[in-house]
Every structure is written in structure tokens, then in C-alpha cells.
Coordinates of C-alpha atoms in Angstrom, one line a residue:
Chain A
M1350 CA 0.0 0.0 0.0
R1351 CA 1.2 3.5 -0.9
V1352 CA -0.4 6.5 0.8
T1353 CA -0.2 10.1 -0.4
I1354 CA -1.7 13.2 1.0
D1355 CA -2.6 16.6 -0.4
Q1356 CA -2.0 19.2 2.3
D1357 CA -3.7 21.9 0.1
K1358 CA -7.0 20.1 0.2
C1359 CA -6.8 19.2 4.0
C1360 CA -9.4 21.1 6.1
G1361 CA -7.9 19.9 9.4
A1362 CA -11.0 18.0 10.7
G1363 CA -8.6 15.4 12.2
S1364 CA -10.7 12.2 11.4
C1365 CA -7.7 10.5 9.8
V1366 CA -5.7 10.8 13.1
L1367 CA -8.5 9.1 15.0
S1368 CA -8.7 6.2 12.5
A1369 CA -4.9 5.6 12.0
P1370 CA -2.7 7.6 14.4
E1371 CA 0.3 5.5 13.4
V1372 CA 0.0 6.8 9.8
F1373 CA -1.4 10.3 10.1
D1374 CA -0.7 13.3 12.4
Q1375 CA -1.5 17.0 12.4
R1376 CA 1.0 19.8 11.9
E1377 CA 1.4 21.7 15.2
E1378 CA 1.1 25.2 13.8
D1379 CA -2.0 24.8 11.7
G1380 CA -3.5 21.3 12.2
I1381 CA -2.9 20.3 8.6
V1382 CA -2.4 16.5 7.9
L1383 CA 1.1 15.0 8.2
L1384 CA 2.0 11.7 6.7
L1385 CA 4.0 9.6 9.2
D1386 CA 4.2 6.4 7.1
A1387 CA 3.7 6.3 3.3
E1388 CA 3.9 2.5 3.2
P1389 CA 2.1 1.3 6.3
P1390 CA 2.2 -2.4 7.3
A1391 CA -0.7 -4.7 6.4
A1392 CA -2.1 -4.6 9.9
L1393 CA -2.9 -0.9 9.4
H1394 CA -4.4 -1.2 5.9
D1395 CA -8.0 -1.3 7.0
A1396 CA -7.6 1.7 9.2
V1397 CA -5.9 3.6 6.4
H1398 CA -8.7 2.8 4.0
E1399 CA -11.2 4.0 6.6
A1400 CA -9.2 7.2 7.0
A1401 CA -9.3 7.8 3.3
A1402 CA -13.0 7.0 3.1
I1403 CA -14.0 9.4 5.9
C1404 CA -11.6 12.3 4.9
P1405 CA -14.1 15.1 4.3
A1406 CA -11.8 16.9 1.8
A1407 CA -10.6 13.8 -0.2
A1408 CA -7.0 14.7 0.8
I1409 CA -5.8 11.1 1.2
T1410 CA -5.1 8.8 -1.7
V1411 CA -4.4 5.1 -1.2
E1412 CA -2.7 3.0 -4.0
Q1413 CA -2.5 -0.8 -3.7
T1414 CA 1.1 -1.8 -4.5
E1415 CA 2.0 -5.2 -6.0
Q1416 CA 3.7 -6.3 -2.9
A1417 CA 0.6 -5.6 -0.8
E1418 CA -1.5 -7.6 -3.3
R1419 CA 0.8 -10.6 -3.0
V1420 CA 0.4 -10.4 0.8
Chain B
M976 CA -48.1 26.5 -16.6
T977 CA -48.0 26.3 -20.4
T978 CA -46.7 23.2 -22.2
T979 CA -43.6 25.0 -23.2
E980 CA -43.0 26.1 -19.6
R981 CA -43.6 22.6 -18.4
I982 CA -41.2 21.1 -20.9
A983 CA -38.6 23.8 -19.9
R984 CA -39.2 23.0 -16.3
E985 CA -38.8 19.2 -16.9
Q986 CA -35.6 19.8 -18.7
D987 CA -34.4 21.8 -15.7
T988 CA -35.6 19.5 -13.0
G989 CA -36.0 16.1 -14.6
P990 CA -39.3 14.3 -15.3
D991 CA -42.3 15.1 -13.2
T992 CA -42.8 12.0 -11.1
G993 CA -46.2 13.1 -9.9
R994 CA -45.0 13.5 -6.4
S995 CA -45.8 16.7 -4.7
P996 CA -42.8 18.5 -3.3
V997 CA -41.9 17.8 0.3
A998 CA -42.5 20.8 2.6
V999 CA -39.4 21.4 4.7
P1000 CA -38.8 21.6 7.6
A1001 CA -41.0 18.5 7.8
A1002 CA -42.5 17.3 11.2
R1003 CA -41.4 14.1 12.8
A1004 CA -44.1 11.5 13.6
A1005 CA -45.6 11.6 17.0
G1006 CA -44.2 8.8 19.1
C1007 CA -41.0 8.5 16.9
P1008 CA -39.0 11.5 18.1
F1009 CA -35.6 9.9 17.1
D1010 CA -36.6 9.1 13.6
P1011 CA -36.4 11.3 10.5
A1012 CA -39.7 12.9 9.4
P1013 CA -41.8 10.3 7.7
E1014 CA -42.2 12.3 4.5
I1015 CA -38.4 12.7 4.2
A1016 CA -37.8 9.0 5.0
R1017 CA -40.3 8.1 2.3
A1018 CA -38.5 10.4 -0.2
H1019 CA -35.3 8.7 0.7
R1020 CA -36.7 5.3 -0.1
E1021 CA -38.7 6.2 -3.2
E1022 CA -37.1 9.2 -4.8
P1023 CA -33.8 9.9 -3.1
I1024 CA -33.3 13.2 -4.8
T1025 CA -36.5 15.1 -4.8
R1026 CA -38.1 18.5 -4.9
A1027 CA -38.9 20.4 -1.7
T1028 CA -40.9 23.5 -1.0
L1029 CA -39.6 26.0 1.6
W1030 CA -41.5 28.5 3.9
D1031 CA -41.4 31.3 1.3
G1032 CA -42.9 29.1 -1.5
S1033 CA -39.5 28.8 -3.2
S1034 CA -38.2 25.3 -4.0
C1035 CA -35.0 23.4 -3.8
W1036 CA -33.6 19.9 -4.1
L1037 CA -33.6 17.5 -1.2
V1038 CA -30.7 15.1 -1.3
T1039 CA -31.2 12.2 1.1
R1040 CA -28.8 9.3 0.3
H1041 CA -25.4 8.9 2.0
Q1042 CA -23.4 8.7 -1.3
D1043 CA -25.3 11.7 -2.9
V1044 CA -24.9 13.8 0.3
R1045 CA -21.2 13.2 0.3
E1046 CA -20.9 14.0 -3.4
V1047 CA -22.7 17.4 -3.0
L1048 CA -20.9 18.4 0.2
G1049 CA -17.6 17.3 -1.2
D1050 CA -18.0 19.1 -4.6
P1051 CA -16.7 22.7 -4.8
R1052 CA -19.2 23.4 -7.6
F1053 CA -21.8 23.6 -4.8
S1054 CA -21.4 26.9 -2.9
A1055 CA -22.0 27.5 0.8
D1056 CA -22.3 31.3 0.1
A1057 CA -25.7 32.3 1.5
T1058 CA -25.7 35.7 -0.3
R1059 CA -26.3 34.0 -3.7
P1060 CA -29.8 34.4 -5.0
G1061 CA -31.7 31.1 -4.7
F1062 CA -29.8 29.9 -1.6
P1063 CA -32.2 27.7 0.4
F1064 CA -33.2 28.9 3.9
L1065 CA -35.5 27.1 6.4
T1066 CA -37.0 30.2 7.8
A1067 CA -36.9 34.0 7.4
G1068 CA -34.9 34.2 10.6
G1069 CA -32.5 31.6 9.2
R1070 CA -31.9 33.8 6.2
Q1071 CA -31.1 36.8 8.5
F1072 CA -28.7 34.6 10.5
A1073 CA -26.9 33.3 7.4
T1074 CA -26.6 36.6 5.6
G1075 CA -26.2 39.2 8.3
N1076 CA -22.5 39.4 8.9
P1077 CA -21.7 35.8 7.9
S1078 CA -18.8 33.8 9.2
F1079 CA -16.6 31.4 7.1
I1080 CA -19.2 28.6 7.4
R1081 CA -21.1 30.6 4.7
Q1082 CA -18.1 31.4 2.5
D1083 CA -16.3 29.5 -0.2
D1084 CA -12.7 28.7 -0.7
P1085 CA -10.2 30.4 -0.9
E1086 CA -11.5 32.9 1.7
H1087 CA -13.2 30.1 3.7
A1088 CA -9.9 28.1 3.8
R1089 CA -7.9 31.2 4.8
L1090 CA -10.1 31.9 7.8
R1091 CA -10.7 28.3 8.8
R1092 CA -7.0 27.6 8.8
M1093 CA -6.5 30.3 11.5
L1094 CA -8.4 27.9 13.8
T1095 CA -7.5 24.4 12.7
A1096 CA -4.6 24.1 15.2
D1097 CA -6.9 25.1 18.1
F1098 CA -9.1 22.0 17.6
M1099 CA -6.5 19.4 16.6
V1100 CA -6.9 15.9 17.9
K1101 CA -3.8 16.0 20.1
K1102 CA -4.8 19.4 21.7
M1103 CA -8.3 18.1 22.4
A1104 CA -6.9 14.9 23.9
A1105 CA -4.7 17.1 26.2
M1106 CA -8.0 18.8 27.4
R1107 CA -9.3 15.5 28.7
P1108 CA -8.3 16.0 32.4
E1109 CA -9.9 19.5 32.3
V1110 CA -13.1 18.3 30.7
Q1111 CA -13.2 15.4 33.2
R1112 CA -12.8 17.9 36.1
I1113 CA -15.6 20.0 34.8
A1114 CA -17.9 17.0 34.3
D1115 CA -17.2 15.8 37.8
G1116 CA -17.7 19.2 39.3
L1117 CA -21.1 19.6 37.6
L1118 CA -22.3 16.1 38.7
D1119 CA -21.1 16.8 42.3
R1120 CA -23.3 19.9 42.4
M1121 CA -26.2 18.3 40.6
T1122 CA -26.3 15.3 43.0
E1123 CA -25.5 17.0 46.3
G1124 CA -28.4 16.3 48.6
R1125 CA -30.8 15.7 45.7
Q1126 CA -32.3 12.8 43.9
A1127 CA -33.6 14.6 40.8
A1128 CA -32.6 17.4 38.4
D1129 CA -32.9 18.7 34.8
L1130 CA -30.0 17.1 33.1
V1131 CA -29.9 19.8 30.3
A1132 CA -29.7 22.8 32.7
E1133 CA -27.3 21.2 35.2
F1134 CA -25.0 19.1 33.1
A1135 CA -25.5 18.8 29.4
L1136 CA -25.4 22.5 28.6
P1137 CA -22.9 23.9 31.2
L1138 CA -20.3 21.3 30.3
P1139 CA -19.7 22.3 26.6
S1140 CA -20.4 25.9 27.6
L1141 CA -17.7 26.0 30.2
V1142 CA -15.2 24.3 27.8
I1143 CA -15.8 26.6 24.8
C1144 CA -15.6 29.6 27.1
L1145 CA -12.3 28.3 28.4
L1146 CA -10.9 27.7 24.9
L1147 CA -12.1 31.1 23.6
G1148 CA -11.2 33.2 26.6
V1149 CA -14.8 34.2 27.1
P1150 CA -15.9 34.9 30.7
Y1151 CA -18.4 32.2 31.8
D1152 CA -20.1 34.7 34.0
D1153 CA -21.9 36.0 30.9
H1154 CA -23.2 32.6 30.1
E1155 CA -26.9 33.5 30.5
F1156 CA -26.5 36.3 27.9
F1157 CA -24.8 34.3 25.2
Q1158 CA -26.8 31.1 25.8
K1159 CA -30.0 33.2 25.2
C1160 CA -28.5 34.7 22.0
S1161 CA -27.4 31.3 20.8
S1162 CA -30.9 29.9 21.4
V1163 CA -32.5 32.8 19.5
L1164 CA -30.1 32.3 16.6
L1165 CA -30.9 28.6 16.3
S1166 CA -34.6 28.7 16.8
L1167 CA -36.9 28.1 13.8
R1168 CA -39.5 30.4 15.5
S1169 CA -37.3 33.5 15.9
S1170 CA -38.4 36.5 13.8
V1171 CA -36.0 38.4 11.5
E1172 CA -35.9 41.2 14.1
Q1173 CA -35.1 38.8 17.0
V1174 CA -32.3 37.2 15.0
R1175 CA -30.9 40.6 14.0
V1176 CA -30.8 41.9 17.6
A1177 CA -29.3 38.6 19.0
Q1178 CA -26.6 38.7 16.3
E1179 CA -25.8 42.4 16.9
E1180 CA -25.6 41.9 20.7
L1181 CA -23.4 38.9 20.4
Q1182 CA -21.2 40.7 17.8
D1183 CA -20.8 43.8 20.1
F1184 CA -20.0 41.6 23.1
L1185 CA -17.3 39.7 21.2
S1186 CA -15.9 42.9 19.6
R1187 CA -15.5 44.4 23.0
L1188 CA -13.9 41.2 24.2
A1189 CA -11.4 41.2 21.3
E1190 CA -10.6 44.8 22.2
S1191 CA -10.0 43.9 25.8
K1192 CA -7.7 41.1 24.8
R1193 CA -5.6 43.6 22.8
R1194 CA -4.9 45.3 26.2
A1195 CA -4.8 42.2 28.4
P1196 CA -4.0 39.1 26.3
D1197 CA -4.5 35.5 27.7
D1198 CA -3.9 32.2 26.0
G1199 CA -7.4 31.8 24.6
I1200 CA -8.4 31.7 20.9
V1201 CA -9.7 35.2 20.8
S1202 CA -6.4 36.5 22.1
R1203 CA -4.5 34.4 19.6
L1204 CA -6.6 35.8 16.7
V1205 CA -5.9 39.3 18.0
A1206 CA -2.2 38.6 18.1
R1207 CA -2.1 37.3 14.5
G1208 CA -2.7 40.9 13.5
E1209 CA -4.7 39.9 10.3
L1210 CA -8.2 40.5 11.5
D1211 CA -10.0 43.5 13.0
N1212 CA -12.3 43.2 16.0
A1213 CA -15.4 42.8 13.9
A1214 CA -13.9 39.9 11.9
I1215 CA -12.7 38.2 15.2
A1216 CA -16.1 38.7 16.7
S1217 CA -17.8 36.9 13.7
M1218 CA -15.4 34.0 14.1
G1219 CA -15.9 34.0 17.9
R1220 CA -19.6 34.0 17.4
L1221 CA -19.5 31.0 15.2
L1222 CA -17.4 29.1 17.7
L1223 CA -19.5 30.1 20.7
V1224 CA -22.8 29.3 19.1
A1225 CA -21.5 26.0 17.5
G1226 CA -19.9 25.0 20.8
H1227 CA -23.0 25.4 22.8
E1228 CA -26.1 23.7 21.6
T1229 CA -24.6 20.9 19.5
T1230 CA -22.7 19.0 22.2
A1231 CA -25.3 19.9 24.8
N1232 CA -28.1 18.4 22.8
M1233 CA -26.1 15.3 21.8
T1234 CA -25.4 14.7 25.5
A1235 CA -29.0 15.0 26.7
L1236 CA -30.5 13.2 23.7
S1237 CA -27.9 10.4 23.9
T1238 CA -28.7 9.9 27.6
L1239 CA -32.4 9.7 26.8
T1240 CA -31.8 7.3 23.9
L1241 CA -29.8 5.0 26.1
L1242 CA -32.5 5.1 28.8
R1243 CA -35.0 4.1 26.0
N1244 CA -32.7 1.3 24.8
P1245 CA -31.9 -0.5 28.1
D1246 CA -30.1 -3.4 26.4
Q1247 CA -27.7 -1.0 24.7
L1248 CA -27.3 0.9 28.0
A1249 CA -26.5 -2.4 29.8
R1250 CA -24.0 -3.3 27.2
L1251 CA -22.2 0.1 27.4
R1252 CA -22.2 -0.1 31.2
A1253 CA -20.7 -3.6 31.1
E1254 CA -18.1 -2.6 28.5
P1255 CA -17.1 1.0 29.1
S1256 CA -14.4 0.6 26.4
L1257 CA -17.2 0.7 23.9
I1258 CA -17.7 4.4 24.6
T1259 CA -15.6 5.7 21.6
G1260 CA -17.6 3.7 19.1
A1261 CA -20.9 4.3 21.0
V1262 CA -20.5 8.0 20.6
E1263 CA -20.0 7.6 16.8
E1264 CA -23.1 5.4 16.7
L1265 CA -25.1 8.0 18.8
L1266 CA -23.9 10.8 16.4
R1267 CA -25.1 8.7 13.5
Y1268 CA -28.4 7.6 15.0
L1269 CA -29.4 11.0 16.4
T1270 CA -28.0 13.4 13.7
I1271 CA -29.0 16.5 15.6
V1272 CA -28.3 18.8 12.6
H1273 CA -31.5 17.4 11.3
N1274 CA -33.0 19.8 8.7
G1275 CA -30.3 19.5 6.1
L1276 CA -27.2 21.4 5.1
P1277 CA -27.9 24.1 2.5
R1278 CA -25.8 24.6 -0.7
I1279 CA -26.4 26.2 -4.1
A1280 CA -25.1 24.9 -7.4
D1281 CA -22.6 27.1 -9.2
E1282 CA -23.0 25.2 -12.5
D1283 CA -25.0 22.3 -13.8
V1284 CA -24.0 19.1 -11.8
T1285 CA -25.3 15.6 -12.2
I1286 CA -25.8 13.8 -8.8
G1287 CA -27.3 10.3 -8.5
G1288 CA -28.6 10.6 -12.1
R1289 CA -30.3 13.9 -11.6
T1290 CA -29.0 17.2 -13.1
I1291 CA -29.0 20.0 -10.6
R1292 CA -28.9 23.3 -12.6
A1293 CA -26.7 26.3 -11.8
G1294 CA -28.5 28.5 -9.4
E1295 CA -30.7 25.8 -7.8
G1296 CA -30.6 25.3 -4.1
V1297 CA -29.9 21.9 -2.4
L1298 CA -30.6 20.7 1.2
C1299 CA -28.4 17.7 2.1
V1300 CA -30.4 15.7 4.6
L1301 CA -28.0 14.2 7.1
N1302 CA -30.4 12.1 9.1
T1303 CA -31.6 10.0 6.2
A1304 CA -28.0 9.7 4.9
N1305 CA -27.0 8.3 8.3
R1306 CA -29.8 5.8 8.2
D1307 CA -28.9 4.7 4.6
E1308 CA -29.3 0.9 4.6
E1309 CA -26.5 0.6 2.0
I1310 CA -24.0 2.0 4.4
F1311 CA -25.5 1.1 7.7
P1312 CA -27.6 -2.1 7.5
G1313 CA -30.3 -2.1 10.2
G1314 CA -29.6 1.6 10.5
A1315 CA -33.0 2.4 12.0
A1316 CA -31.8 0.7 15.3
L1317 CA -29.2 1.9 17.8
D1318 CA -26.3 -0.6 18.1
V1319 CA -23.5 0.7 20.3
G1320 CA -21.2 -2.1 18.9
R1321 CA -21.6 -0.9 15.3
D1322 CA -18.7 0.7 13.3
A1323 CA -20.5 4.0 12.5
R1324 CA -17.4 6.0 11.6
R1325 CA -18.7 6.7 8.1
H1326 CA -21.6 8.8 9.4
V1327 CA -22.0 12.4 8.2
A1328 CA -23.3 13.8 11.4
F1329 CA -20.6 16.4 11.3
G1330 CA -21.3 17.2 7.6
F1331 CA -18.8 16.4 4.9
G1332 CA -16.5 18.3 2.6
V1333 CA -14.3 21.3 3.5
H1334 CA -16.9 22.7 5.8
Q1335 CA -17.1 19.6 8.0
C1336 CA -17.3 20.5 11.6
L1337 CA -14.0 22.0 12.8
G1338 CA -14.8 21.2 16.4
Q1339 CA -15.4 17.5 16.0
P1340 CA -12.3 16.4 18.0
L1341 CA -13.6 18.6 20.9
A1342 CA -17.2 17.3 20.5
R1343 CA -15.9 13.7 20.7
V1344 CA -13.9 14.3 23.8
E1345 CA -16.8 16.0 25.5
L1346 CA -19.3 13.4 24.6
Q1347 CA -17.1 10.5 25.5
I1348 CA -16.4 12.0 28.9
A1349 CA -19.9 13.3 29.6
L1350 CA -21.6 10.0 28.9
E1351 CA -19.0 7.7 30.5
T1352 CA -19.0 9.8 33.7
L1353 CA -22.8 10.1 33.9
L1354 CA -23.3 6.3 33.4
R1355 CA -20.5 5.4 35.8
R1356 CA -21.5 7.8 38.6
L1357 CA -25.3 7.4 38.4
P1358 CA -26.0 3.7 38.1
G1359 CA -29.7 4.3 39.0
L1360 CA -30.3 7.0 36.3
R1361 CA -33.8 7.1 35.1
L1362 CA -36.4 9.5 33.6
D1363 CA -38.3 11.5 36.1
I1364 CA -41.3 12.3 33.9
P1365 CA -43.2 10.2 31.4
F1366 CA -41.4 9.9 28.1
E1367 CA -44.5 11.4 26.4
D1368 CA -44.0 14.6 28.4
I1369 CA -40.4 15.3 27.3
P1370 CA -40.2 18.6 25.4
F1371 CA -38.4 17.7 22.1
R1372 CA -36.8 20.5 20.1
H1373 CA -39.0 20.4 17.0
D1374 CA -38.7 24.2 16.9
M1375 CA -34.9 24.3 16.7
G1376 CA -32.3 24.0 14.0
I1377 CA -30.3 21.7 16.3
Y1378 CA -32.5 18.8 17.5
G1379 CA -32.6 17.6 21.1
V1380 CA -34.7 18.2 24.2
H1381 CA -35.4 21.5 25.9
A1382 CA -35.2 19.8 29.3
L1383 CA -34.5 16.2 30.6
P1384 CA -35.8 15.7 34.1
V1385 CA -34.0 12.7 35.5
A1386 CA -33.7 10.9 38.9
W1387 CA -31.1 8.5 40.2

């Protein structure tokens, strides 16, 4: 899995941090999303998909990589 | 209507299905105070994007499905700017509230994003988590006072309302001593019964109060949000007052009503209450489920189309208003099977109770912390909690933009 974020789209609602705190955080000065792990382990994939699905600003993109598909 | 007009109208609004437009706000059914209004629930089942008639005879689209609501609210071609002709309002007072000195909730990007980003750091998840001990202290203090030497009280007046009120005042740097004044203003601004004049006066009084507060923070700063906005040097007192007013009003009735209505809902669903009491770790998910099930922003979020947009197979034309109905979206069987029932074990995180898109509630991390602590503390400390009046006598807020109960007499 490869995760990308678009900080320009982010509206700082913080729902991604609640779903997957190992992968997403918020920038101290303005609450905008920070990506902690662009290739999170399989155990976090469901939480990352959930974070992408509930992001109100569509700022999170998840790509399935070949390696992840084999797993 | 002539044939030509009718054809023109059909091209604009899709084929005439023979259904009369739904009048909104629509009344909930007697005896089902937690469920969406029957007419809107029927529209959701039978014609999920339908026409509605508003108080002034104007019409708009009612969008009722989860997917369609997310599409509209997530699409920048739908504007939140209430000054555009054709913007749908639920009442004349609501029009005054939305257009008289609007805050960024009624603006579009890039101005909306510029203003909102001045506040996003103040409500971030980590900061709100750090507030937990303070919120817990406030919750315990209120319950100490409520229960001291007594066996009954109004949960709204003594716990559900003062808790978020104290917290938002603390965050903003607003003196809580003035709470009766701004709670009254907030209630006028959110009532569907308020006249244009009442809304105008409440808005001006609150604006003056917050302008004076901003001025006082210029002289004597503290670490509240109002002081920080002053210190940025980008906004004048009036602009800070508009922003403060949004936060103060939004911080009051929303969490207060979620707390009281959630308590009532749990008392009416004893199996769910027992489950939550037996497994307090369910509280985080239970709050999401209660947000979904109750959806207190219940009359729909307004938008206006900037250009022609096709949603769920319907073309919404430029200049047409839309109301996104959150409570039917949150009962959508495709996303929440068995959604008409409360299930504290459900994964309800995809609910849209906080809205969707770039305007989604900024204060949601705060609301979650407050609700989790309020409900957990209440259930733990008052194991014998029960209603103190018959359910039929509870005054539901059918007259308010934010749903809930005006009072909740309980005993323990």
C-alpha cells in the first residue's frame, strides 16, 4: 500500500488521526495533515482505507502496490 | 403552466414524477421522536433526490442518500455562500442569521480556507486529547453539584449545557459569568421560531459583546483563541467577533443536545445501555453510533449549485438550491444495515453527522472528547439514572435547527 496526502486540500478536521494515528498526524502550527508512514504495514491497511474514506476533503489517496496484493 | 414552460421545467428538474414537493422543515411523527420525518424518510426510499418547498414558497432539491450527500458536500461546484440568489433557507430568521455578517461557514474557498486555517490548530486531535483532564474535572464538578443532597434534576440545565459551555468559554477566553446572555443569544439564533428582528438583535448583541472582548484582549491578552486571533494581526475586532460568534454558538447547543439526547436514547434502549455499562471501552464507538443515530443537525445542510452538476442521475442546474439531509443519509441501509436501530457495537465512523467536505465540523475532535467523557462519567456515577417524567411529556426541540430536548428531568 502506498499512501499520499494533499495538504492543500486538507481542512484539518482530524478524522484520519483518529482512524490511523500510526500513519497520520497534524502539523502543530495549523492542524494540517502530516503523513508519518507512506507505506504502512498490512495490519494498518483497514484503518488507512477507513481514514481515506471518511476524509471530508478527499485529501488522502491510497494506492495498492503489487507487494501488498501478494500479501 | 403552459406546455412550453412545463417542458422547460422538466428539462431543468427532470421528469415530473407526480410526487408533490416535500414541505421542509417536515414534522417528525408523534411517538417516533428519534426518527427522520416520515415524508423525508419516504422520499429517501422512493425518490432519493426530490423537490422540496420552503417556507417562502421557493423550491430546492432534497438530497437524502449517503453517497449523494457526500458528493454534494464534497464538490466545490456547490457553494455555501448564502448571499447567492436562490440559496435555500429554512426560515426568514435563518436567512437573516446566514446573511447578516456571515462567518466562514457561509463562505467558499479560498477565503473560507484562509479563515478556517486560522483555527484548525486550536481544535486538533492532540490538543483536544490534552484537554481530557480539564473536561473530566468540569464533568465531575457539575455532577457533584447536581447530585449534592438531591435525587432529581434537569440534566440539560445542570450538566449537558454547562459542560460544553464552560469548555468553549475556556478555549475562547470568554468569561463564563456572561453565560446566560450568550446562551440566550445562541438559542434565538438557532430557533426556527425567531423573527427576523429577534435574530438581527441577537446577532448584533453577540457581535458587540465579542468585539468588546477582542478589544479587551488587545490590552490584556491571555492564551485563549480570541487573544491568539488578535495577536495574529490579520483580522479586525469585527472579523474576530464573527469568528468567535460561530465558535461560541456552534460550541453550545450541539454537544449539549447530543449529551442530553444520547442519555435519553440510552435510557430508552436498556439493552444498549447495559452493554455500554458492562463494557465502558465501547464508549468511543458508541459516541459515533449515537452521532449517526441521532444526527441533531436534522433539517439538512444548504448549498447552491454554481454550475450544472449531475448527482445520482439527476441534473441540478446552476442557481438551484440543495438541502443535504444528514439524518436519512445516516440511516442509509446501503452503508448502515439495520440503521433504524441503535447498536453501540456498530462501526459507525462513516456517518456524516458532522457534515462532509471542507466545511465539515471543525470542532469535532472537541465534541468527541466532551461526549465520551460526559456519557462515560454520567453512566458510571449514576447507576440508577432514570427518567423523572413520562417519556410522552419530554419537550423535544421540534422548533430548533439543532434537535434535542429542551429539558430532561432525571432521577437517580
